[in-house]
Amino acid sequence: MTVDVTPTSVSGINIKSSQNRLLIKNGRVVNDDGIEDLDVYIEDGIIKQVGRNLIIPGGTRTIDATGKLVMPGGIDPHTHFELEMMGAKCADDFYKGTRAAVAGGTTCVIDFVLPQKGQSLLEAYNNWREKADGKVCCDYGLHVGVTWWSPAVKKEMQQLASEQYGVNSFKMFMAYKDAWMLDDYDLYCAMETCAELKALPQVHAENGHIIARNTEKLLAKGVTGPEGHQLSRDEEVEAEAVNRACVIANQAGAPLYIVHMMSKSAVRALQLARSRQRHALIGETLAATVGTDGSHYGNACFRHAAAHVLSPPLRPDPSTPQAMCEALADDHLQLIGSDNCTFHEKDKQLGKDNFAKIPNGVNGVEDRMAILWQKAVNTGIMDPCRFVAVTSSNAAKIFNIWPQKGRIAVNSDADIVVWDPKLERTISAANHKQAVDFNIFEGQHVVGSPQYVVVNGRVCLDDGELRVVEGFGKFLKTPVESPMIYDGQQSQEEAPHRPEFLEAPMRVTNGTPSPDL
Ligand code: URP
Ligand code: ZN
Ligand code: ZN
Ligand code: ZN
């Protein structure tokens, strides 16, 4: 049974009671750089002691983590809660979405403010804060979309990157022509501005013009179903944009973070760019592409096929999921998000007669951790330390909230997941916590899931029972000048020449950190 603490009962929690002290005992603590058998003592939301034979106050609640892994809570760097796009509104709001996140072991999300073309970025940011602040069950940060360009936008980026607003990442779209897409000149200006601010530019890398023309041709030929979505934007369309974005970033003197990389071709383009790039290049992939594939677009059932529509699309190449796990393990990709952007079937129906009108997006915020564990750790592709790196620590470092988040250490926030590597379950929309009426991982059996999830010191998943508090999370400022992004920048001359990336298969090394990081 799921027992939530509703907002009305929040006042009933004595936050200064022994409930505020917690000992997690006998577990294996996993950080991105090592595993050790240690106990963890928490007080007032902060990790106060890590070690053996700790001396702690009487009356402290103890969780016995024998046989379990004690890991930093997941950080999902890519969510869209309550987003309105393509004529529909996301099913998951900030309450249901973060509640589902916590159920799956994620204790922090970074959502995207997406202004309409012409809209003030600050106004959109304030709208997002209003939507989220009273609802989030865990801490959250914000990226802001740069969906149009003008001197006023540049000024607002400067304001947003200040201490007052706490935004260090800006997303630009190379797709969604006539909506959010920027041309190359505007992309250049936006990236240049990010570099000036020591913020991080992010791109949605797909060629929007090619997609638009391919869509016209497919519709004219009578291809109107969800299969047209992938046909209009194959791997090459993604890889071209990855390459172009890297070139523009290099010319603008900026680092670059490519969101939702969905194909082997895109990862190859990123690897190739790394051999010549002056600044950090970060690649993010998704639970969706690790956990399922593009074969679903051929499903005769519209509901089923449309539920898998996201951009860039899932790929028909069946070797993609494993290749993406390997790319994460080998540091060709640095992190995994969910891009959780869920639409009910009734909203997906907007594209019944035209695939280009199917609202884009899938679930993943709840299952991201378990899916990656199943596909990459249980298969031996990745060890638990790398799992922590790509689900949590790297996001904390990239967005400059490390070691407050993403680490089990004294003085870090007590965002912790006690992971039971033997816990078995079958993923299903029938029992998931997300609001949406479909799950793209339906029927998948996973071994390994959270048993306890601690959010800022509070046990919010308690031996499998969800006990979140609406509005318990806080807005988390992400300061500019992340050392992971801006330290150790290489000049063009110093950049390592790595010709092996040109021809080698994607799996080149095992766990060796790339010099780009
Ligand atoms: O299909 C997707 N990815 N929907 C969310 C919007 C975006 O492009 O991230
Ligand atoms: Zn996108
Ligand atoms: Zn179906
Ligand atoms: Zn997205």
Coordinates of C-alpha atoms and ligand atoms in Angstrom, one line a residue:
M1 CA 0.0 0.0 0.0
T2 CA 1.2 3.5 -0.7
V3 CA 0.8 5.9 2.1
D4 CA 1.5 9.5 1.2
V5 CA 1.7 12.3 3.7
T6 CA -0.7 14.8 2.4
P7 CA 0.0 18.6 2.7
T8 CA -2.6 18.9 5.5
S9 CA -0.7 16.5 7.7
V10 CA 2.7 18.1 7.1
S11 CA 2.2 20.3 10.1
G12 CA 1.8 17.1 12.1
I13 CA 5.4 16.1 11.5
N14 CA 7.7 17.1 14.3
I15 CA 10.7 18.0 12.3
K16 CA 12.9 18.4 15.3
S17 CA 12.1 14.9 16.7
S18 CA 14.3 11.9 16.5
Q19 CA 12.7 11.4 13.1
N20 CA 15.3 13.9 12.1
R21 CA 18.1 11.6 13.0
L22 CA 18.8 8.5 11.0
L23 CA 21.5 5.9 10.9
I24 CA 21.9 3.6 7.9
K25 CA 23.9 0.7 9.1
N26 CA 25.8 -2.3 7.6
G27 CA 25.4 -1.2 4.0
R28 CA 28.0 -0.9 1.2
V29 CA 28.4 2.8 0.4
V30 CA 28.8 3.3 -3.3
N31 CA 30.2 6.6 -4.6
D32 CA 31.4 7.3 -8.1
D33 CA 35.0 6.7 -7.1
G34 CA 34.7 3.7 -4.8
I35 CA 32.8 1.2 -2.7
E36 CA 33.2 0.8 1.1
D37 CA 31.3 -0.9 3.9
L38 CA 30.4 2.1 6.0
D39 CA 27.6 3.4 8.2
V40 CA 26.0 6.7 7.5
Y41 CA 24.6 9.0 10.2
I42 CA 22.2 11.8 9.2
E43 CA 20.9 14.8 11.2
D44 CA 18.7 17.7 10.1
G45 CA 18.9 16.6 6.4
I46 CA 22.7 16.5 6.3
I47 CA 25.1 13.6 6.4
K48 CA 27.0 14.2 9.7
Q49 CA 29.2 11.0 10.0
V50 CA 30.3 8.3 7.7
G51 CA 32.4 5.4 9.1
R52 CA 32.3 2.4 11.4
N53 CA 31.4 2.1 15.0
L54 CA 29.9 5.6 15.0
I55 CA 28.8 7.2 18.2
I56 CA 25.3 8.5 17.8
P57 CA 22.5 9.9 20.0
G58 CA 20.1 7.5 21.6
G59 CA 16.6 7.2 20.0
T60 CA 18.0 7.5 16.5
R61 CA 16.1 5.5 13.9
T62 CA 18.2 2.8 12.4
I63 CA 17.9 1.3 8.9
D64 CA 19.7 -2.0 8.6
A65 CA 21.2 -2.0 5.1
T66 CA 22.8 -5.5 5.3
G67 CA 23.2 -6.8 1.7
K68 CA 22.1 -3.4 0.2
L69 CA 24.0 -0.7 -1.6
V70 CA 23.8 2.8 -0.1
M71 CA 24.1 5.3 -3.0
P72 CA 23.6 9.0 -3.6
G73 CA 20.0 9.6 -4.7
G74 CA 19.6 9.9 -8.4
I75 CA 19.7 13.2 -10.1
D76 CA 17.5 13.3 -13.3
P77 CA 19.0 16.1 -15.4
H78 CA 16.1 16.2 -17.8
T79 CA 12.4 16.4 -17.0
H80 CA 9.3 18.2 -18.3
F81 CA 6.6 18.5 -15.7
E82 CA 3.4 20.4 -16.4
L83 CA 4.8 21.4 -19.8
E84 CA 2.3 22.5 -22.5
M85 CA 3.5 21.6 -25.9
M86 CA 1.9 20.7 -29.3
G87 CA -1.5 21.6 -28.0
A88 CA -1.4 19.3 -24.9
K89 CA -0.3 19.4 -21.3
C90 CA 2.0 16.8 -19.7
A91 CA 0.2 14.3 -17.5
D92 CA 2.8 14.5 -14.7
D93 CA 2.7 17.7 -12.7
F94 CA 5.5 18.7 -10.3
Y95 CA 3.8 16.7 -7.5
K96 CA 3.1 13.4 -9.3
G97 CA 6.3 13.7 -11.3
T98 CA 8.7 14.2 -8.3
R99 CA 6.7 11.6 -6.3
A100 CA 7.3 9.1 -9.0
A101 CA 11.0 10.2 -9.2
V102 CA 11.4 9.4 -5.4
A103 CA 9.7 6.1 -5.8
G104 CA 12.4 5.1 -8.3
G105 CA 15.4 6.4 -6.3
T106 CA 15.7 9.8 -7.8
T107 CA 16.0 12.6 -5.2
C108 CA 16.6 15.7 -7.4
V109 CA 15.4 16.7 -10.9
I110 CA 16.3 19.5 -13.2
D111 CA 13.3 20.6 -15.3
F112 CA 13.2 22.9 -18.4
V113 CA 11.6 26.3 -18.4
L114 CA 10.5 26.6 -22.0
P115 CA 9.4 30.1 -23.0
Q116 CA 7.2 30.7 -26.1
K117 CA 8.9 32.6 -28.9
G118 CA 8.8 36.3 -27.9
Q119 CA 8.1 35.6 -24.3
S120 CA 10.3 37.0 -21.5
L121 CA 12.6 34.3 -20.2
L122 CA 12.3 35.8 -16.7
E123 CA 8.5 35.7 -16.9
A124 CA 8.7 32.0 -18.0
Y125 CA 11.1 31.2 -15.2
N126 CA 8.8 32.8 -12.6
N127 CA 5.9 30.8 -14.0
W128 CA 7.9 27.6 -13.6
R129 CA 8.8 28.5 -10.0
E130 CA 5.2 29.2 -9.2
K131 CA 4.1 25.9 -10.7
A132 CA 6.8 23.9 -8.9
D133 CA 7.7 25.4 -5.6
G134 CA 4.6 24.3 -3.6
K135 CA 4.4 20.8 -5.2
V136 CA 7.9 19.3 -5.5
C137 CA 8.6 16.3 -3.2
C138 CA 12.3 16.6 -3.8
D139 CA 14.8 19.3 -4.6
Y140 CA 14.7 20.6 -8.2
G141 CA 16.7 22.9 -10.4
L142 CA 15.9 24.6 -13.7
H143 CA 17.4 24.9 -17.1
V144 CA 16.0 27.7 -19.3
G145 CA 15.2 27.4 -23.0
V146 CA 16.5 30.0 -25.4
T147 CA 13.7 29.7 -27.9
W148 CA 14.2 33.0 -29.7
W149 CA 17.0 35.6 -29.9
S150 CA 17.4 39.3 -29.3
P151 CA 19.5 41.6 -27.2
A152 CA 16.7 41.4 -24.6
V153 CA 17.1 37.7 -24.4
K154 CA 20.9 38.0 -23.9
K155 CA 20.2 40.4 -21.0
E156 CA 17.8 38.0 -19.4
M157 CA 20.3 35.2 -19.7
Q158 CA 22.7 37.4 -17.8
Q159 CA 20.1 37.9 -15.1
L160 CA 19.1 34.3 -14.9
A161 CA 22.8 33.2 -14.5
S162 CA 23.2 35.5 -11.5
E163 CA 23.1 34.3 -7.9
Q164 CA 19.6 35.7 -7.6
Y165 CA 18.0 33.2 -10.1
G166 CA 20.5 30.3 -10.0
V167 CA 20.4 29.1 -13.6
N168 CA 23.6 27.8 -15.2
S169 CA 22.3 26.0 -18.2
F170 CA 20.4 27.1 -21.3
K171 CA 18.8 24.8 -23.9
M172 CA 18.6 25.6 -27.6
F173 CA 16.6 23.7 -30.1
M174 CA 17.8 22.8 -33.6
A175 CA 14.5 21.1 -34.3
Y176 CA 10.8 22.1 -33.8
K177 CA 10.8 24.4 -36.8
D178 CA 8.3 27.3 -36.5
A179 CA 8.2 26.7 -32.7
W180 CA 11.4 26.6 -30.6
M181 CA 14.0 26.2 -33.3
L182 CA 16.9 28.6 -33.6
D183 CA 18.9 29.2 -36.8
D184 CA 22.7 28.7 -36.7
Y185 CA 23.4 32.5 -36.2
D186 CA 21.2 32.6 -33.2
L187 CA 22.6 29.4 -31.9
Y188 CA 26.1 30.9 -32.2
C189 CA 25.0 34.0 -30.3
A190 CA 23.4 32.0 -27.5
M191 CA 26.4 29.7 -27.1
E192 CA 28.7 32.7 -27.1
T193 CA 26.6 34.3 -24.4
C194 CA 26.8 31.1 -22.3
A195 CA 30.6 31.1 -22.6
E196 CA 30.7 34.7 -21.5
L197 CA 28.6 33.9 -18.5
K198 CA 30.4 30.6 -17.8
A199 CA 27.1 28.9 -18.1
L200 CA 26.5 25.7 -20.1
P201 CA 24.8 25.7 -23.5
Q202 CA 22.6 22.6 -24.2
V203 CA 21.2 21.6 -27.5
H204 CA 18.4 19.4 -28.9
A205 CA 20.4 18.1 -31.9
E206 CA 18.2 17.3 -34.9
N207 CA 18.0 19.1 -38.2
G208 CA 14.6 20.8 -38.1
H209 CA 14.6 21.8 -41.8
I210 CA 15.2 18.2 -43.0
I211 CA 12.5 16.9 -40.6
A212 CA 10.0 19.5 -42.0
R213 CA 10.6 18.6 -45.6
N214 CA 10.7 14.8 -45.0
T215 CA 7.4 15.2 -43.1
E216 CA 5.8 17.0 -46.0
K217 CA 6.9 14.2 -48.4
L218 CA 5.8 11.3 -46.1
L219 CA 2.3 12.9 -45.6
A220 CA 2.0 13.5 -49.3
K221 CA 2.7 9.8 -49.9
G222 CA 0.0 8.9 -47.4
V223 CA 2.3 7.9 -44.5
T224 CA 0.4 9.4 -41.6
G225 CA 0.9 6.9 -38.7
P226 CA 3.5 7.0 -35.9
E227 CA 5.9 5.0 -38.1
G228 CA 6.3 8.3 -40.0
H229 CA 7.9 9.9 -37.0
Q230 CA 11.1 7.9 -37.1
L231 CA 11.1 7.9 -41.0
S232 CA 11.1 11.7 -41.0
R233 CA 14.2 11.9 -38.7
D234 CA 16.6 9.0 -39.0
E235 CA 20.0 8.7 -37.3
E236 CA 21.8 10.8 -39.9
V237 CA 19.4 13.8 -39.1
E238 CA 20.5 13.6 -35.5
A239 CA 24.2 13.0 -36.2
E240 CA 24.4 16.0 -38.6
A241 CA 23.0 18.3 -35.9
V242 CA 25.4 16.9 -33.3
N243 CA 28.3 17.6 -35.5
R244 CA 27.0 21.1 -36.4
A245 CA 26.3 22.0 -32.8
C246 CA 29.8 20.9 -31.8
V247 CA 31.3 23.1 -34.6
I248 CA 29.3 26.1 -33.6
A249 CA 30.2 25.6 -29.9
N250 CA 33.9 25.4 -30.9
Q251 CA 33.7 28.5 -33.0
A252 CA 31.8 30.3 -30.2
G253 CA 34.4 29.2 -27.7
A254 CA 31.8 27.4 -25.6
P255 CA 31.5 24.0 -24.0
L256 CA 28.4 22.0 -25.0
Y257 CA 25.9 19.6 -23.5
I258 CA 23.9 17.6 -25.9
V259 CA 20.6 16.4 -24.4
H260 CA 18.8 13.2 -25.2
M261 CA 21.3 11.5 -27.6
M262 CA 19.4 8.6 -29.1
S263 CA 21.6 6.9 -31.7
K264 CA 24.9 5.2 -32.3
S265 CA 25.5 7.7 -35.1
A266 CA 25.0 10.6 -32.8
V267 CA 27.5 9.2 -30.2
R268 CA 30.0 8.6 -33.0
A269 CA 29.6 12.3 -34.2
L270 CA 30.2 13.4 -30.6
Q271 CA 33.3 11.3 -30.2
L272 CA 34.7 12.6 -33.4
A273 CA 34.1 16.2 -32.3
R274 CA 35.9 15.5 -29.1
S275 CA 39.1 14.9 -31.0
R276 CA 39.2 18.6 -32.1
Q277 CA 37.1 20.4 -29.5
R278 CA 38.6 23.1 -27.3
H279 CA 36.0 22.8 -24.5
A280 CA 34.1 20.2 -22.7
L281 CA 31.6 18.2 -24.6
I282 CA 29.0 16.4 -22.5
G283 CA 26.6 13.7 -23.9
E284 CA 23.3 12.7 -22.2
T285 CA 21.2 9.7 -23.2
L286 CA 17.9 8.5 -21.9
A287 CA 16.3 5.7 -20.1
A288 CA 14.0 5.3 -23.1
T289 CA 16.8 4.4 -25.5
V290 CA 18.5 2.1 -23.0
G291 CA 15.3 0.4 -22.1
T292 CA 13.4 0.0 -25.4
D293 CA 13.7 0.5 -29.1
G294 CA 12.1 1.8 -32.3
S295 CA 10.4 -1.4 -33.2
H296 CA 7.3 -0.1 -31.4
Y297 CA 6.6 2.5 -34.1
G298 CA 5.5 -0.4 -36.3
N299 CA 2.9 -1.6 -33.8
A300 CA -0.6 -1.7 -35.5
C301 CA -2.2 -0.2 -32.4
F302 CA -2.0 3.6 -32.6
R303 CA -2.1 4.0 -28.8
H304 CA 0.9 1.8 -28.4
A305 CA 3.0 3.2 -31.2
A306 CA 2.1 6.9 -30.4
A307 CA 3.0 6.3 -26.8
H308 CA 6.6 5.8 -27.9
V309 CA 6.9 9.0 -29.9
L310 CA 9.6 11.3 -28.6
S311 CA 12.3 13.3 -30.3
P312 CA 14.8 12.3 -31.3
P313 CA 13.0 9.0 -31.8
L314 CA 13.8 5.5 -30.6
R315 CA 15.9 3.8 -33.3
P316 CA 15.1 0.7 -35.3
D317 CA 18.6 -0.6 -35.0
P318 CA 18.2 -3.3 -32.3
S319 CA 21.8 -3.0 -31.1
T320 CA 21.2 0.6 -29.9
P321 CA 20.2 0.0 -26.3
Q322 CA 23.3 -2.1 -25.5
A323 CA 25.5 0.4 -27.4
M324 CA 24.2 3.2 -25.3
C325 CA 24.9 1.3 -22.1
E326 CA 28.4 0.7 -23.4
A327 CA 28.8 4.4 -24.3
L328 CA 27.8 5.3 -20.8
A329 CA 30.2 2.8 -19.3
D330 CA 33.1 4.0 -21.4
D331 CA 32.5 7.7 -20.7
H332 CA 31.6 8.4 -24.3
L333 CA 28.3 9.6 -22.7
Q334 CA 28.4 11.1 -19.3
L335 CA 24.9 10.8 -17.9
I336 CA 21.4 9.4 -18.3
G337 CA 18.2 11.4 -17.9
S338 CA 14.6 10.5 -18.5
D339 CA 13.3 13.4 -20.6
N340 CA 10.1 12.6 -18.8
C341 CA 7.4 14.3 -20.8
T342 CA 4.2 12.3 -20.5
F343 CA 1.0 12.6 -22.5
H344 CA -2.2 10.6 -21.9
E345 CA -3.6 8.6 -24.8
K346 CA -6.3 11.3 -25.4
D347 CA -3.5 13.8 -26.1
K348 CA -1.5 11.5 -28.3
Q349 CA -4.7 11.2 -30.3
L350 CA -4.1 14.7 -31.6
G351 CA -1.8 13.1 -34.1
K352 CA -4.2 10.3 -35.1
D353 CA -4.2 11.4 -38.8
N354 CA -0.8 13.1 -38.8
F355 CA 2.3 11.7 -37.0
A356 CA 3.8 15.2 -36.8
K357 CA 1.0 16.3 -34.5
I358 CA 1.5 13.5 -31.9
P359 CA 2.7 15.3 -28.7
N360 CA 6.4 14.3 -28.3
G361 CA 7.4 12.6 -25.1
V362 CA 7.6 9.5 -22.9
N363 CA 7.8 8.4 -19.3
G364 CA 11.0 7.5 -17.5
V365 CA 11.5 9.5 -14.3
E366 CA 10.4 6.6 -12.1
D367 CA 12.1 3.8 -13.9
R368 CA 15.3 5.4 -15.1
M369 CA 17.5 3.9 -12.3
A370 CA 16.0 0.4 -12.4
I371 CA 16.2 0.2 -16.2
L372 CA 19.8 1.2 -16.3
W373 CA 20.7 -1.1 -13.5
Q374 CA 19.0 -4.0 -15.3
K375 CA 20.4 -3.3 -18.7
A376 CA 23.9 -2.2 -17.7
V377 CA 24.9 -3.4 -14.2
N378 CA 23.1 -6.8 -14.2
T379 CA 24.7 -7.5 -17.6
G380 CA 28.2 -6.6 -16.5
I381 CA 28.5 -3.7 -18.8
M382 CA 28.9 -1.2 -16.0
D383 CA 30.0 -1.4 -12.3
P384 CA 28.0 0.2 -9.5
C385 CA 30.4 3.1 -9.2
R386 CA 29.8 4.1 -12.8
F387 CA 26.1 3.6 -12.3
V388 CA 26.3 6.2 -9.5
A389 CA 28.4 8.5 -11.8
V390 CA 25.9 8.5 -14.7
T391 CA 22.7 8.5 -12.6
S392 CA 23.8 11.1 -10.1
S393 CA 27.4 12.4 -9.5
N394 CA 28.2 13.5 -13.0
A395 CA 25.0 15.6 -13.1
A396 CA 25.9 17.1 -9.8
K397 CA 29.4 18.0 -11.1
I398 CA 28.2 19.3 -14.4
F399 CA 25.5 21.5 -12.9
N400 CA 27.8 22.6 -10.1
I401 CA 25.9 21.2 -7.1
W402 CA 28.6 18.7 -6.2
P403 CA 29.4 17.5 -3.5
Q404 CA 26.2 18.9 -1.9
K405 CA 24.4 16.5 -4.2
G406 CA 25.7 13.3 -5.8
R407 CA 27.9 12.1 -3.0
I408 CA 27.7 10.2 0.2
A409 CA 30.1 12.2 2.4
V410 CA 30.1 14.3 5.5
N411 CA 28.3 17.7 4.9
S412 CA 26.5 16.5 1.8
D413 CA 22.7 16.6 1.6
A414 CA 21.2 13.4 2.9
D415 CA 19.7 12.4 -0.5
I416 CA 20.3 8.7 -0.3
V417 CA 18.9 5.5 -1.9
V418 CA 19.2 2.2 -0.2
W419 CA 19.3 -0.1 -3.2
D420 CA 18.3 -3.7 -3.0
P421 CA 20.1 -5.5 -5.9
K422 CA 17.9 -8.5 -5.4
L423 CA 14.5 -6.9 -5.4
E424 CA 12.5 -8.1 -8.3
R425 CA 9.5 -6.4 -9.9
T426 CA 7.7 -6.1 -13.2
I427 CA 7.2 -2.6 -14.6
S428 CA 3.7 -1.7 -15.4
A429 CA 1.4 1.3 -15.9
A430 CA -1.0 -0.6 -13.7
N431 CA 1.1 0.1 -10.6
H432 CA 3.5 2.8 -11.5
K433 CA 3.4 6.1 -9.6
Q434 CA 3.4 8.3 -12.7
A435 CA 0.1 10.0 -13.7
V436 CA 0.4 8.8 -17.3
D437 CA -1.7 5.9 -18.6
F438 CA 1.0 4.1 -20.5
N439 CA 4.5 2.9 -19.6
I440 CA 7.1 2.3 -22.4
F441 CA 8.8 -0.3 -20.3
E442 CA 5.5 -2.3 -19.7
G443 CA 6.1 -5.9 -18.8
Q444 CA 9.9 -5.6 -18.3
H445 CA 11.2 -7.6 -15.4
V446 CA 13.9 -5.8 -13.4
V447 CA 16.1 -7.1 -10.6
G448 CA 17.3 -4.2 -8.4
S449 CA 15.3 -1.4 -7.1
P450 CA 15.2 1.0 -4.1
Q451 CA 14.1 -0.2 -0.7
Y452 CA 14.5 3.1 1.1
V453 CA 14.8 6.6 -0.3
V454 CA 15.9 9.4 1.9
V455 CA 15.2 12.9 0.7
N456 CA 17.0 15.7 2.6
G457 CA 17.1 13.4 5.6
R458 CA 13.5 12.3 5.5
V459 CA 12.6 8.7 4.7
C460 CA 10.3 9.1 1.7
L461 CA 10.3 5.5 0.5
D462 CA 10.2 3.4 3.6
D463 CA 10.7 -0.3 3.0
G464 CA 8.8 0.1 -0.2
E465 CA 6.1 2.4 1.1
L466 CA 6.0 5.8 -0.5
R467 CA 5.7 8.6 2.1
V468 CA 6.5 11.7 0.2
V469 CA 5.4 15.2 1.3
E470 CA 4.1 17.6 -1.3
G471 CA 6.1 20.8 -1.3
F472 CA 8.9 19.3 0.8
G473 CA 11.5 19.9 -1.9
K474 CA 13.3 23.2 -2.5
F475 CA 14.5 25.1 -5.5
L476 CA 18.2 24.4 -6.0
K477 CA 20.3 27.1 -7.5
T478 CA 22.9 25.9 -9.9
P479 CA 25.8 28.4 -9.9
V480 CA 27.7 29.2 -13.0
E481 CA 31.4 28.3 -13.6
S482 CA 31.2 24.6 -12.9
P483 CA 34.7 23.3 -12.4
M484 CA 33.9 20.1 -14.3
I485 CA 33.0 22.3 -17.3
Y486 CA 35.3 25.3 -17.0
D487 CA 38.5 24.0 -15.4
G488 CA 41.3 22.6 -17.4
Q489 CA 40.0 23.9 -20.7
Q490 CA 42.3 22.9 -23.6
S491 CA 43.5 25.2 -26.3
Q492 CA 43.0 23.9 -29.8
E493 CA 46.8 23.0 -29.9
E494 CA 46.7 21.1 -26.7
A495 CA 43.6 19.1 -27.5
P496 CA 44.4 15.5 -27.6
H497 CA 44.4 14.0 -31.1
R498 CA 42.6 10.7 -30.8
P499 CA 42.3 9.2 -34.3
E500 CA 41.3 5.9 -32.9
F501 CA 37.8 7.3 -32.4
L502 CA 37.5 7.7 -36.2
E503 CA 37.2 4.1 -37.0
A504 CA 37.1 2.2 -33.8
P505 CA 33.9 0.6 -32.6
M506 CA 32.3 2.7 -29.9
R507 CA 33.6 0.5 -27.0
V508 CA 37.2 1.7 -27.0
T509 CA 38.3 1.6 -23.3
N510 CA 36.8 0.4 -20.2
G511 CA 35.9 3.0 -17.6
T512 CA 38.8 5.3 -18.5
P513 CA 37.7 8.9 -17.9
S514 CA 37.9 11.0 -21.1
P515 CA 40.2 14.0 -20.9
D516 CA 37.2 16.2 -21.9
L517 CA 36.0 15.8 -18.4
Ligands
URP1 O1 10.1 14.3 -27.3 C1 10.6 15.0 -26.5 N1 11.9 14.9 -26.2 N2 9.8 15.8 -25.7 C2 10.2 16.8 -24.8 C3 10.7 18.0 -25.4 C4 12.2 17.9 -25.8 O2 12.5 18.1 -26.9 O3 13.0 17.6 -24.9
ZN2 ZN 14.6 18.2 -26.8
ZN3 ZN -1.4 -1.7 -27.9
ZN4 ZN 13.3 17.1 -23.2

